[in-house]
Short mmCIF file of C-alpha atoms in Angstrom, two decimals:
data_model
loop_
_atom_site.label_atom_id
_atom_site.label_comp_id
_atom_site.label_asym_id
_atom_site.label_seq_id
_atom_site.Cartn_x
_atom_site.Cartn_y
_atom_site.Cartn_z
CA ASN X 1306 -9.66 74.74 -116.41
CA LEU X 1307 -7.07 72.57 -118.48
CA LEU X 1308 -3.57 72.68 -117.24
CA ALA X 1309 -0.40 70.80 -118.43
CA ALA X 1310 1.63 68.75 -115.82
CA GLY X 1311 4.86 67.44 -115.49
CA PRO X 1312 6.51 64.39 -113.50
CA LYS X 1313 6.67 64.90 -109.85
CA ILE X 1314 10.00 64.91 -108.26
CA HIS X 1315 11.06 64.29 -104.94
CA SER X 1316 10.63 67.44 -102.45
CA CYS X 1317 14.07 67.76 -101.68
CA ARG X 1318 16.18 69.51 -103.94
CA PHE X 1319 19.68 69.15 -103.74
CA ASP X 1320 22.18 72.49 -104.53
CA PHE X 1321 25.23 70.27 -103.38
CA PHE X 1322 27.31 71.46 -106.15
CA GLU X 1323 26.74 74.95 -105.59
CA THR X 1324 27.12 75.10 -101.72
CA CYS X 1325 28.99 71.96 -100.64
CA PRO X 1326 32.50 70.94 -101.92
CA PRO X 1327 32.71 68.28 -104.50
CA PHE X 1328 34.86 65.33 -103.92
CA CYS X 1329 38.28 66.36 -105.31
CA PRO X 1330 40.38 63.87 -107.18
CA GLY X 1331 42.25 62.53 -104.47
CA GLN X 1332 39.34 61.54 -102.76
CA MET X 1333 37.66 59.91 -105.86
CA MET X 1334 40.92 58.04 -106.34
CA ASP X 1335 40.16 56.54 -102.62
CA LEU X 1336 36.92 55.90 -103.96
CA LEU X 1337 37.85 54.07 -106.63
CA PHE X 1338 40.29 51.48 -104.74
CA THR X 1339 36.92 51.25 -102.47
CA GLU X 1340 35.11 49.81 -105.27
CA LYS X 1341 37.87 47.83 -106.12
CA ASP X 1342 37.99 46.08 -103.25
CA LEU X 1343 34.30 45.49 -102.77
CA VAL X 1344 34.45 43.89 -106.12
CA LYS X 1345 37.18 41.49 -104.82
CA SER X 1346 34.61 41.07 -101.84
CA LEU X 1347 31.84 40.34 -103.82
CA LYS X 1348 33.87 37.86 -106.12
CA ASP X 1349 35.07 36.04 -103.06
CA TYR X 1350 31.23 35.69 -101.68
CA ILE X 1351 30.57 34.33 -105.26
CA LYS X 1352 33.21 31.75 -104.71
CA ALA X 1353 31.86 30.88 -101.55
CA GLU X 1354 28.25 30.62 -102.66
CA GLU X 1355 29.51 28.48 -105.67
CA SER X 1356 31.53 26.27 -103.60
CA LYS X 1357 28.61 25.51 -101.11
CA LEU X 1358 26.39 25.05 -104.14
CA GLU X 1359 28.88 22.46 -105.30
CA GLN X 1360 28.71 20.57 -102.12
CA VAL X 1361 24.91 20.55 -102.13
CA LYS X 1362 25.07 19.49 -105.86
CA ARG X 1363 27.29 16.51 -105.11
CA TRP X 1364 25.11 15.45 -102.21
CA ALA X 1365 22.03 15.58 -104.64
CA GLU X 1366 23.80 13.77 -107.20
CA LYS X 1367 24.85 11.04 -104.97
CA LEU X 1368 21.49 10.66 -103.72
CA ASP X 1369 19.93 10.59 -106.65
CA GLU X 1370 21.99 7.47 -107.85
CA LEU X 1371 21.37 5.60 -104.60
CA THR X 1372 17.76 6.43 -104.52
CA ALA X 1373 17.33 5.39 -108.02
CA THR X 1374 19.06 2.08 -107.07
CA ALA X 1375 16.94 1.57 -104.05
CA THR X 1376 13.41 2.38 -105.58
CA GLN X 1377 13.76 -0.43 -108.15
CA ASP X 1378 13.69 -3.29 -105.59
CA PRO X 1379 12.85 -1.47 -102.40
CA GLU X 1380 12.04 -4.81 -100.21
CA GLY X 1381 15.59 -6.59 -101.56
CA PHE X 1382 17.50 -3.10 -100.86
CA LEU X 1383 15.75 -2.66 -97.31
CA GLY X 1384 16.40 -6.37 -96.59
CA HIS X 1385 20.17 -5.69 -96.38
CA PRO X 1386 20.76 -4.37 -92.59
CA VAL X 1387 23.49 -1.58 -93.70
CA ASN X 1388 21.26 -0.22 -96.02
CA ALA X 1389 18.51 0.08 -93.61
CA PHE X 1390 20.80 1.61 -91.32
CA LYS X 1391 22.41 3.91 -93.74
CA LEU X 1392 18.66 5.49 -94.59
CA MET X 1393 18.08 5.88 -90.80
CA LYS X 1394 21.47 7.69 -90.50
CA ARG X 1395 21.10 9.94 -93.79
CA LEU X 1396 17.13 10.99 -92.74
CA ASN X 1397 18.15 11.43 -89.08
CA THR X 1398 21.80 13.38 -89.05
CA GLU X 1399 22.78 13.94 -92.67
CA TRP X 1400 20.02 15.44 -94.16
CA SER X 1401 19.98 18.03 -90.98
CA GLU X 1402 23.52 18.97 -92.25
CA VAL X 1403 22.29 19.75 -95.73
CA GLU X 1404 19.93 21.67 -94.61
CA ASP X 1405 22.04 23.49 -92.44
CA LEU X 1406 24.43 23.81 -95.42
CA VAL X 1407 21.84 25.14 -97.74
CA LEU X 1408 20.70 27.92 -94.98
CA ARG X 1409 24.30 28.90 -94.08
CA ASP X 1410 24.58 32.54 -95.03
CA MET X 1411 27.95 32.98 -97.03
CA SER X 1412 27.29 36.55 -97.34
CA ASP X 1413 28.29 37.52 -94.23
CA GLY X 1414 32.13 38.83 -95.15
CA PHE X 1415 30.64 40.75 -97.73
CA ILE X 1416 27.83 42.24 -95.96
CA SER X 1417 30.06 43.34 -93.20
CA ASN X 1418 32.49 44.75 -95.70
CA LEU X 1419 30.16 46.71 -97.39
CA THR X 1420 28.65 48.21 -94.38
CA ILE X 1421 31.90 49.38 -93.39
CA GLN X 1422 32.81 51.21 -96.63
CA ARG X 1423 29.40 52.43 -96.84
CA GLN X 1424 30.21 55.47 -94.65
CA HIS X 1425 32.50 56.69 -97.26
CA PHE X 1426 30.03 56.52 -100.06
CA PRO X 1427 29.15 59.44 -102.29
CA SER X 1428 25.50 60.66 -100.88
CA GLU X 1429 22.52 61.62 -103.55
CA GLU X 1430 24.05 65.26 -102.90
CA ASP X 1431 27.07 64.22 -104.32
CA GLN X 1432 25.84 62.59 -107.35
CA THR X 1433 23.57 65.73 -107.87
CA GLY X 1434 26.73 67.81 -107.97
CA ALA X 1435 28.58 65.62 -110.13
CA ALA X 1436 25.42 65.80 -112.78
CA LYS X 1437 25.56 69.76 -112.29
CA ALA X 1438 29.49 69.38 -112.89
CA LEU X 1439 28.50 67.69 -116.40
CA LEU X 1440 25.90 70.28 -117.04
CA ARG X 1441 28.47 72.91 -116.45
CA LEU X 1442 30.95 71.47 -118.96
CA GLN X 1443 28.30 70.74 -121.46
CA ASP X 1444 27.55 74.36 -121.78
CA THR X 1445 30.94 75.68 -121.17
CA TYR X 1446 32.68 73.74 -123.71
CA LYS X 1447 29.62 73.37 -126.07
CA LEU X 1448 29.43 69.43 -125.74
CA ASP X 1449 26.52 67.73 -127.30
CA THR X 1450 24.96 64.88 -125.51
CA GLN X 1451 26.00 62.41 -128.12
CA THR X 1452 29.71 63.35 -127.44
CA ILE X 1453 29.44 62.90 -123.77
CA SER X 1454 27.31 59.87 -123.73
CA THR X 1455 29.17 57.56 -126.65
CA GLY X 1456 32.43 58.11 -124.80
CA ASP X 1457 33.82 60.43 -127.78
CA LEU X 1458 35.57 62.11 -124.84
CA PRO X 1459 38.26 60.07 -123.12
CA GLY X 1460 36.33 57.86 -120.34
CA ASP X 1461 33.22 55.48 -120.04
CA THR X 1462 29.94 55.86 -122.07
CA LEU X 1463 26.55 56.73 -120.69
CA MET X 1464 23.94 54.17 -120.31
CA PRO X 1465 20.27 55.27 -121.08
CA GLU X 1466 19.67 55.44 -117.28
CA ASP X 1467 22.63 57.79 -116.84
CA CYS X 1468 21.40 60.02 -119.18
CA PHE X 1469 17.57 60.10 -117.82
CA GLU X 1470 19.41 60.86 -114.38
CA LEU X 1471 21.32 64.07 -115.87
CA GLY X 1472 17.99 65.02 -117.35
CA LYS X 1473 15.95 64.67 -114.00
CA THR X 1474 18.75 66.49 -112.23
CA ALA X 1475 18.24 69.45 -114.65
CA TYR X 1476 14.55 69.00 -114.36
CA SER X 1477 14.68 69.37 -110.36
CA GLU X 1478 16.33 72.47 -111.12
CA MET X 1479 13.57 73.26 -113.76
CA ASP X 1480 16.58 73.50 -116.30
CA TYR X 1481 14.01 72.60 -119.08
CA TYR X 1482 16.80 73.24 -121.75
CA HIS X 1483 19.10 70.25 -120.46
CA THR X 1484 16.31 67.98 -119.53
CA GLU X 1485 15.32 68.07 -122.69
CA LEU X 1486 18.73 67.38 -124.08
CA TRP X 1487 19.34 64.41 -121.88
CA MET X 1488 15.85 62.85 -122.00
CA ALA X 1489 16.19 62.84 -125.64
CA GLN X 1490 19.38 61.29 -125.71
CA ALA X 1491 17.99 58.66 -123.28
CA LEU X 1492 15.31 57.93 -125.71
CA ARG X 1493 17.52 57.89 -128.82
CA GLN X 1494 19.80 55.17 -126.94
CA LEU X 1495 16.53 53.01 -125.99
CA ASP X 1496 15.13 53.51 -129.94
CA GLU X 1497 18.70 52.06 -130.91
CA GLY X 1498 17.75 49.10 -128.93
CA GLN X 1499 20.55 49.47 -125.71
CA VAL X 1500 19.70 47.21 -122.77
CA SER X 1501 18.29 49.11 -120.23
CA SER X 1502 15.74 48.69 -116.69
CA LEU X 1503 14.50 52.19 -118.20
CA ASP X 1504 11.44 52.37 -120.10
CA ALA X 1505 10.60 54.79 -122.74
CA VAL X 1506 7.37 55.94 -120.87
CA THR X 1507 9.04 57.37 -118.09
CA VAL X 1508 11.44 58.96 -120.29
CA LEU X 1509 8.58 60.42 -122.64
CA ASP X 1510 6.90 61.90 -119.58
CA TYR X 1511 9.91 64.01 -118.82
CA LEU X 1512 10.64 65.05 -122.45
CA SER X 1513 7.25 66.11 -123.58
CA TYR X 1514 6.73 68.18 -120.67
CA SER X 1515 10.12 70.03 -120.86
CA VAL X 1516 9.61 70.66 -124.53
CA TYR X 1517 6.27 72.02 -123.78
CA GLN X 1518 7.81 74.29 -121.10
CA GLN X 1519 9.84 75.87 -123.98
CA GLY X 1520 7.49 76.71 -126.15
CA GLY X 1521 7.59 73.44 -128.55
CA LEU X 1522 3.83 72.68 -128.22
CA GLU X 1523 3.57 70.26 -131.32
CA ARG X 1524 6.58 68.50 -130.45
CA ALA X 1525 5.11 68.11 -127.26
CA LEU X 1526 1.89 66.71 -128.29
CA GLU X 1527 3.94 63.89 -130.42
CA TYR X 1528 5.75 63.02 -127.82
CA THR X 1529 2.87 62.55 -125.73
CA LYS X 1530 0.82 60.36 -128.28
CA ARG X 1531 3.86 58.25 -128.55
CA LEU X 1532 3.75 58.05 -124.85
CA LEU X 1533 -0.14 57.02 -125.08
CA THR X 1534 0.75 54.44 -127.82
CA LEU X 1535 2.91 52.72 -125.50
CA ASP X 1536 0.92 53.42 -121.88
CA PRO X 1537 -2.97 54.24 -123.17
CA ASP X 1538 -3.77 54.14 -119.44
CA HIS X 1539 -1.18 57.12 -118.42
CA LYS X 1540 -3.43 59.72 -116.66
CA ARG X 1541 -1.14 62.59 -116.78
CA ALA X 1542 -0.15 61.93 -120.54
CA SER X 1543 -4.15 61.76 -121.20
CA GLY X 1544 -4.80 64.99 -119.45
CA ASN X 1545 -2.00 66.77 -121.18
CA LEU X 1546 -2.77 65.73 -124.61
CA LYS X 1547 -6.15 67.17 -124.36
CA TYR X 1548 -4.42 70.57 -122.96
CA PHE X 1549 -1.68 70.64 -125.82
CA GLU X 1550 -4.80 69.97 -128.46
CA TYR X 1551 -6.58 72.69 -127.19
CA GLN X 1552 -3.71 75.11 -126.87
CA LEU X 1553 -2.87 74.34 -130.61
CA ALA X 1554 -6.45 75.04 -131.57
CA LYS X 1555 -6.11 78.65 -129.98
CA GLN X 1556 -3.01 79.30 -132.00
CA MET X 1557 -4.70 78.39 -135.00
CA LYS X 1558 -7.17 80.90 -134.28
CA ALA X 1559 -4.64 83.53 -133.43
CA ALA X 1560 -4.39 86.84 -135.48
CA ILE X 1561 -1.03 86.77 -136.47
CA GLU X 1562 -0.53 84.06 -139.40
CA PRO X 1563 2.23 81.35 -139.29
CA LYS X 1564 4.44 83.14 -142.04
CA ARG X 1565 4.10 86.32 -140.02
CA LEU X 1566 5.35 84.73 -136.72
CA GLN X 1567 8.38 83.14 -138.84
CA GLU X 1568 9.23 86.55 -139.74
CA VAL X 1569 9.13 88.01 -136.40
CA ALA X 1570 11.31 85.13 -134.97
CA LYS X 1571 13.53 85.63 -137.75
CA GLU X 1572 13.99 89.40 -136.91
CA GLY X 1573 14.19 88.85 -133.09
CA GLU X 1574 17.43 86.50 -134.45
CA LYS X 1575 19.06 89.18 -136.22
CA ARG X 1576 18.84 91.82 -133.60
CA GLU X 1577 20.10 89.01 -130.91
CA SER X 1578 22.87 88.46 -133.60
CA GLU X 1579 23.73 92.16 -133.70
CA ARG X 1580 23.39 92.66 -129.80
CA THR X 1581 25.76 89.47 -129.55
CA THR X 1582 28.60 91.42 -131.61
CA GLU X 1583 28.60 94.48 -130.06
CA TYR X 1584 28.51 93.26 -126.61
CA LEU X 1585 29.17 89.81 -125.24
CA PRO X 1586 28.56 89.61 -121.57
CA GLU X 1587 31.34 88.46 -119.26
CA LYS X 1588 29.77 84.76 -118.83
CA ARG X 1589 29.92 84.41 -122.91
CA LYS X 1590 33.60 85.83 -123.14
CA TYR X 1591 34.57 83.65 -120.26
CA GLU X 1592 33.22 80.31 -121.72
CA GLN X 1593 34.83 81.26 -125.32
CA LEU X 1594 38.29 81.84 -123.61
CA CYS X 1595 37.77 78.37 -121.88
CA ARG X 1596 37.27 76.87 -125.48
CA GLY X 1597 40.18 78.38 -126.70
CA GLU X 1598 38.51 81.25 -128.71
CA GLY X 1599 40.59 84.00 -127.43
CA ILE X 1600 41.85 87.69 -129.15
CA LYS X 1601 44.07 86.61 -131.93
CA LEU X 1602 47.22 89.06 -131.38
CA THR X 1603 48.31 91.36 -134.21
CA PRO X 1604 51.91 90.03 -135.58
CA ARG X 1605 53.14 93.69 -134.14
CA ARG X 1606 51.87 93.02 -130.75
CA GLN X 1607 52.93 89.35 -130.80
CA SER X 1608 56.43 90.55 -131.39
CA ARG X 1609 56.69 92.28 -128.26
CA PHE X 1610 56.58 88.93 -126.47
CA PHE X 1611 59.90 87.08 -125.57
CA CYS X 1612 61.46 84.51 -123.76
CA ARG X 1613 64.22 84.99 -121.73
CA TYR X 1614 66.93 84.10 -119.01
CA TYR X 1615 66.09 85.79 -115.97
CA ASP X 1616 68.36 86.85 -112.96
CA ASN X 1617 66.18 89.42 -110.99
CA ASN X 1618 69.06 92.05 -111.50
CA ARG X 1619 71.78 89.86 -110.99
CA HIS X 1620 70.39 88.12 -107.84
CA PRO X 1621 73.41 85.75 -106.37
CA TYR X 1622 71.21 82.68 -106.44
CA TYR X 1623 70.42 83.17 -110.29
CA ILE X 1624 73.27 84.70 -111.86
CA LEU X 1625 74.77 81.27 -112.74
CA GLY X 1626 71.45 79.53 -112.81
CA PRO X 1627 68.82 82.11 -114.38
CA VAL X 1628 65.21 81.15 -114.41
CA LYS X 1629 63.28 80.77 -117.77
CA GLN X 1630 60.80 83.65 -118.32
CA GLU X 1631 58.18 83.82 -120.98
CA ASP X 1632 55.66 86.58 -121.72
CA GLU X 1633 52.19 85.44 -121.69
CA TRP X 1634 50.51 88.88 -122.08
CA ASP X 1635 51.48 92.41 -122.37
CA ARG X 1636 48.81 94.50 -120.86
CA PRO X 1637 48.26 93.29 -117.79
CA ARG X 1638 51.85 91.88 -118.09
CA ILE X 1639 51.21 88.31 -117.35
CA ILE X 1640 54.58 86.23 -116.88
CA ARG X 1641 55.28 82.41 -116.97
CA TYR X 1642 58.60 80.92 -115.48
CA HIS X 1643 59.38 77.58 -116.50
CA ASP X 1644 60.65 74.60 -114.44
CA VAL X 1645 60.74 76.59 -111.10
CA ILE X 1646 59.33 73.88 -109.05
CA SER X 1647 60.51 70.37 -109.03
CA GLU X 1648 58.47 67.00 -109.46
CA ARG X 1649 59.59 66.16 -105.84
CA GLU X 1650 58.54 69.38 -104.48
CA MET X 1651 55.16 69.11 -106.30
CA GLU X 1652 54.60 65.72 -104.45
CA LYS X 1653 55.49 67.00 -101.12
CA ILE X 1654 53.02 70.01 -101.29
CA LYS X 1655 50.05 67.76 -102.42
CA GLU X 1656 51.07 65.11 -99.92
CA LEU X 1657 51.04 67.61 -97.25
CA ALA X 1658 47.73 69.48 -98.41
CA LYS X 1659 45.65 66.39 -99.26
CA PRO X 1660 44.52 65.29 -95.56
CA ARG X 1661 43.68 68.91 -95.06
CA LEU X 1662 41.78 69.69 -98.28
CA ARG X 1663 38.60 71.47 -97.68
CA ARG X 1664 36.12 73.52 -99.87
CA ALA X 1665 37.93 76.73 -101.11
CA THR X 1666 37.23 80.04 -99.43
CA VAL X 1667 37.22 83.42 -100.83
CA HIS X 1668 37.44 86.75 -98.83
CA ASP X 1669 33.67 88.44 -98.06
CA PRO X 1670 34.32 91.93 -98.68
CA GLN X 1671 31.73 92.83 -96.06
CA THR X 1672 33.20 90.90 -93.31
CA GLY X 1673 36.55 90.67 -94.21
CA LYS X 1674 36.53 86.83 -93.12
CA LEU X 1675 37.06 83.96 -95.33
CA THR X 1676 33.98 82.06 -96.57
CA THR X 1677 32.91 79.97 -99.43
CA ALA X 1678 31.12 81.24 -102.55
CA GLN X 1679 29.10 79.26 -105.00
CA TYR X 1680 31.44 80.92 -107.98
CA ARG X 1681 34.44 78.92 -106.68
CA VAL X 1682 34.24 75.10 -106.64
CA SER X 1683 37.34 73.37 -105.80
CA LYS X 1684 39.08 72.22 -102.52
CA SER X 1685 42.06 73.93 -101.11
CA ALA X 1686 44.49 73.93 -98.15
CA TRP X 1687 46.84 76.48 -96.71
CA LEU X 1688 50.55 75.65 -95.87
CA ALA X 1689 52.90 77.54 -93.62
CA ALA X 1690 56.46 78.17 -94.20
CA TYR X 1691 57.12 76.52 -90.49
CA GLU X 1692 55.46 73.43 -91.51
CA HIS X 1693 57.82 71.66 -94.00
CA PRO X 1694 61.38 72.93 -95.57
CA VAL X 1695 59.98 72.66 -98.90
CA VAL X 1696 57.18 75.35 -98.41
CA ASP X 1697 60.01 77.58 -96.83
CA ARG X 1698 62.11 77.12 -99.70
CA ILE X 1699 59.35 77.78 -102.34
CA ASN X 1700 58.33 80.94 -100.58
CA GLN X 1701 62.01 82.09 -100.67
CA ARG X 1702 62.18 81.14 -104.24
CA ILE X 1703 58.69 83.26 -104.97
CA GLU X 1704 60.54 86.22 -103.14
CA ASP X 1705 64.12 86.17 -105.04
CA ILE X 1706 62.40 85.91 -108.34
CA THR X 1707 59.99 88.57 -107.97
CA GLY X 1708 61.92 91.07 -105.77
CA LEU X 1709 59.09 91.20 -103.29
CA ASP X 1710 58.82 90.66 -99.20
CA VAL X 1711 56.79 87.42 -98.72
CA LYS X 1712 56.56 87.99 -95.06
CA THR X 1713 53.19 89.51 -95.26
CA ALA X 1714 52.18 87.37 -97.84
CA GLU X 1715 49.45 84.98 -97.16
CA GLU X 1716 50.40 80.94 -96.54
CA LEU X 1717 50.76 78.99 -99.90
CA GLN X 1718 47.25 77.95 -100.75
CA VAL X 1719 46.92 74.52 -102.59
CA ALA X 1720 43.81 73.86 -104.53
CA ASN X 1721 42.38 70.73 -106.37
CA TYR X 1722 39.62 70.99 -108.78
CA GLY X 1723 37.22 68.24 -109.01
CA VAL X 1724 34.87 67.04 -111.43
CA GLY X 1725 33.99 70.16 -113.43
CA GLY X 1726 35.71 72.51 -110.68
CA GLN X 1727 36.20 76.29 -111.55
CA TYR X 1728 36.45 79.64 -110.17
CA GLU X 1729 34.19 82.04 -112.11
CA PRO X 1730 35.87 85.76 -113.00
CA HIS X 1731 36.85 87.23 -109.97
CA PHE X 1732 39.40 89.97 -108.68
CA ASP X 1733 42.26 89.00 -106.42
CA PHE X 1734 42.62 92.39 -104.79
CA GLY X 1735 40.13 94.34 -102.78
CA ARG X 1736 38.45 97.16 -104.80
CA LYS X 1737 37.53 100.58 -103.31
CA ASP X 1738 34.07 99.76 -102.14
CA GLU X 1739 35.61 96.84 -100.12
CA PRO X 1740 37.50 98.67 -97.60
CA ASP X 1741 37.62 95.99 -95.07
CA ALA X 1742 38.74 93.13 -97.43
CA PHE X 1743 41.88 92.37 -95.96
CA LYS X 1744 41.66 94.51 -92.58
CA GLU X 1745 42.22 91.16 -90.80
CA LEU X 1746 45.69 90.50 -91.94
CA GLY X 1747 46.64 93.92 -91.47
CA THR X 1748 49.10 93.83 -94.70
CA GLY X 1749 47.08 95.87 -96.73
CA ASN X 1750 45.82 94.84 -100.33
CA ARG X 1751 47.06 91.85 -102.69
CA ILE X 1752 49.54 93.67 -104.85
CA ALA X 1753 50.80 90.58 -106.62
CA THR X 1754 49.60 86.81 -107.61
CA TRP X 1755 52.22 83.88 -108.13
CA LEU X 1756 50.29 80.87 -109.49
CA PHE X 1757 52.25 77.21 -109.41
CA TYR X 1758 50.66 74.90 -112.14
CA MET X 1759 51.43 71.32 -110.60
CA SER X 1760 49.48 69.03 -113.02
CA ASP X 1761 49.19 68.87 -116.60
CA ILE X 1762 45.61 69.04 -117.77
CA THR X 1763 44.26 66.78 -120.52
CA ALA X 1764 41.39 69.53 -121.60
CA GLY X 1765 40.26 72.50 -120.01
CA GLY X 1766 41.30 74.24 -116.99
CA ALA X 1767 42.86 77.44 -118.25
CA THR X 1768 43.44 80.43 -116.32
CA VAL X 1769 41.71 83.11 -118.34
CA PHE X 1770 41.19 86.73 -118.35
CA PRO X 1771 37.80 87.94 -119.97
CA GLU X 1772 38.50 91.78 -119.88
CA VAL X 1773 41.75 91.32 -122.22
CA GLY X 1774 40.94 88.16 -123.98
CA ALA X 1775 43.98 86.40 -122.53
CA SER X 1776 44.09 82.42 -121.86
CA VAL X 1777 46.98 80.72 -119.85
CA ARG X 1778 47.13 77.25 -120.37
CA PRO X 1779 48.39 74.80 -117.24
CA LYS X 1780 51.79 73.57 -117.78
CA LYS X 1781 53.17 71.40 -114.85
CA GLY X 1782 56.11 72.57 -113.17
CA THR X 1783 55.60 76.16 -114.53
CA ALA X 1784 54.33 79.53 -112.52
CA VAL X 1785 52.43 82.64 -113.93
CA PHE X 1786 53.18 86.02 -111.99
CA TRP X 1787 51.07 89.24 -112.26
CA TYR X 1788 50.74 92.65 -110.43
CA ASN X 1789 47.06 93.24 -109.01
CA LEU X 1790 47.82 96.56 -108.27
CA PHE X 1791 49.48 99.71 -110.25
CA PRO X 1792 52.33 101.51 -108.60
CA SER X 1793 49.84 103.91 -107.32
CA GLY X 1794 48.32 101.45 -105.15
CA GLU X 1795 45.15 101.38 -107.38
CA GLY X 1796 43.48 98.12 -108.61
CA ASP X 1797 44.37 97.06 -112.06
CA TYR X 1798 40.95 95.96 -113.08
CA SER X 1799 42.08 94.27 -116.16
CA THR X 1800 43.35 91.47 -114.12
CA ARG X 1801 40.12 90.00 -113.41
CA HIS X 1802 40.59 86.22 -114.34
CA ALA X 1803 38.87 83.02 -113.73
CA ALA X 1804 40.08 79.09 -113.87
CA CYS X 1805 38.07 77.48 -116.77
CA PRO X 1806 36.14 74.19 -115.67
CA VAL X 1807 38.35 70.99 -115.89
CA LEU X 1808 36.78 69.07 -118.45
CA VAL X 1809 39.19 65.81 -118.42
CA GLY X 1810 42.37 65.84 -115.96
CA ASN X 1811 42.98 66.33 -112.38
CA LYS X 1812 44.07 69.85 -111.99
CA TRP X 1813 46.59 70.81 -109.02
CA VAL X 1814 47.42 74.46 -108.43
CA SER X 1815 49.32 76.41 -105.43
CA ASN X 1816 49.41 80.23 -105.36
CA LYS X 1817 50.80 82.93 -103.25
CA TRP X 1818 48.85 86.20 -102.58
CA ILE X 1819 51.67 89.07 -101.98
CA HIS X 1820 50.33 92.03 -99.82
CA GLU X 1821 51.49 95.71 -99.85
CA ARG X 1822 53.23 95.77 -96.42
CA GLY X 1823 56.81 95.11 -96.75
CA GLN X 1824 56.96 96.06 -100.69
CA GLU X 1825 57.47 99.50 -100.02
CA PHE X 1826 61.10 99.95 -101.55
CA ARG X 1827 60.83 96.78 -103.38
CA ARG X 1828 58.60 97.56 -106.30
CA PRO X 1829 60.24 100.55 -108.58
CA CYS X 1830 57.76 103.58 -108.39
CA GLY X 1831 56.72 104.75 -111.89
CA LEU X 1832 54.67 104.33 -114.60
CA ARG X 1833 51.59 101.99 -114.84
CA GLU X 1834 52.11 98.63 -116.07
CA THR X 1835 49.91 99.37 -119.03
CA ASP X 1836 51.82 102.60 -120.19
#
């Protein structure tokens, strides 16, 4: 029985990006300076080696000149007692010194430094996580491999071996679609003559099999033939060639004519297009919003959005200095507050959070406890009001502006989103089928969410609401606020939201989840927010 075979991979399959925290930008910065220190150490080693070789070179040149003169008249040269003495001395003493110099290991300092720093190096799992992040960004933002590889995005370019590693990561996950994309990019760059330690045979081996797995039998056959022209003795390719030819021969004898096959394919594409128009799965809506393809509001609806100065019913603190309030969305009502946190406060919050950053957690609806989740990829830390006056001051500011009691709110959560970091669509409040979501806290459900943006993002990183098509872009020094519950206490399902992957930049946010207890006489009773 003929069967096609693909390249073998290491038996371990890493799901680091899904189950372990990626390096956050703060830690990545530490790695950058670690590498800079290693480069300096390496250059010092090179200088030491060059100095050693220079000494050896001077010795060799000196001896070359001396022996050239001496061997012209050996008898006369050795007839001089000083020359005879110095020859004995050189061979007995100085050549031993040269030997010691040549054998001297100048790499001790560099190797010692490298060994110390290596304990902070990313692991293979970390590398796999970063590769998965790139694949995630590629899908979300519809980026082609050429755009990413050639540096059209801000950043470095990818060499053929880099593209190959991305393809191999996808291959290990049996993601043959991305395997083909990245192996084809690696092959394209090799064909363009880019210098690489990677050979085309290895790339073609992965490429042909991934294409075959997606049903591209003819193209798989072409790639296999090309592989065998480069390496005629490649056993797996030879076997695959026979299998692909056998399968193509079977297709030729099939009852359905090629023309009819094309008609069937077109009919399928039409049905898929109609289905997509009628119903967009949440993931697709989410990705569209992340790309900026949100709902375009009608002029009439847009006219209801205002910017205003807000003093929260003449709050004493804000009568003379009201805050700037802007409507971001109407149903649910999402409000942005401008210039509500200073540069100094943001830096202090980051400083306090950095040493504690851990994989971000979510509430497990079954247990009511905090746990990590595959759909949230960031690092976070929790800051209590008593830990620093800045935290206490920020909490009080949130209470003054919203009019809601923060004594029963959760601690201020600070999050740093790393490479491709995101938080997929979720609710902040506990649903009816999750009665124990916040039981341990004893403060009721999450009535509202306050979210500070503490950095500007070059690309990506928006907060989006797939149910209603709203998209809120990060802007440093601002905060957005919305109610998760109606005045009746029912959950507002239109507040389902997500944090888009960061494409380029370093995203810092901090949020305050305000709970029901303590708000009994603070939020006005009345109509729902959507009325």
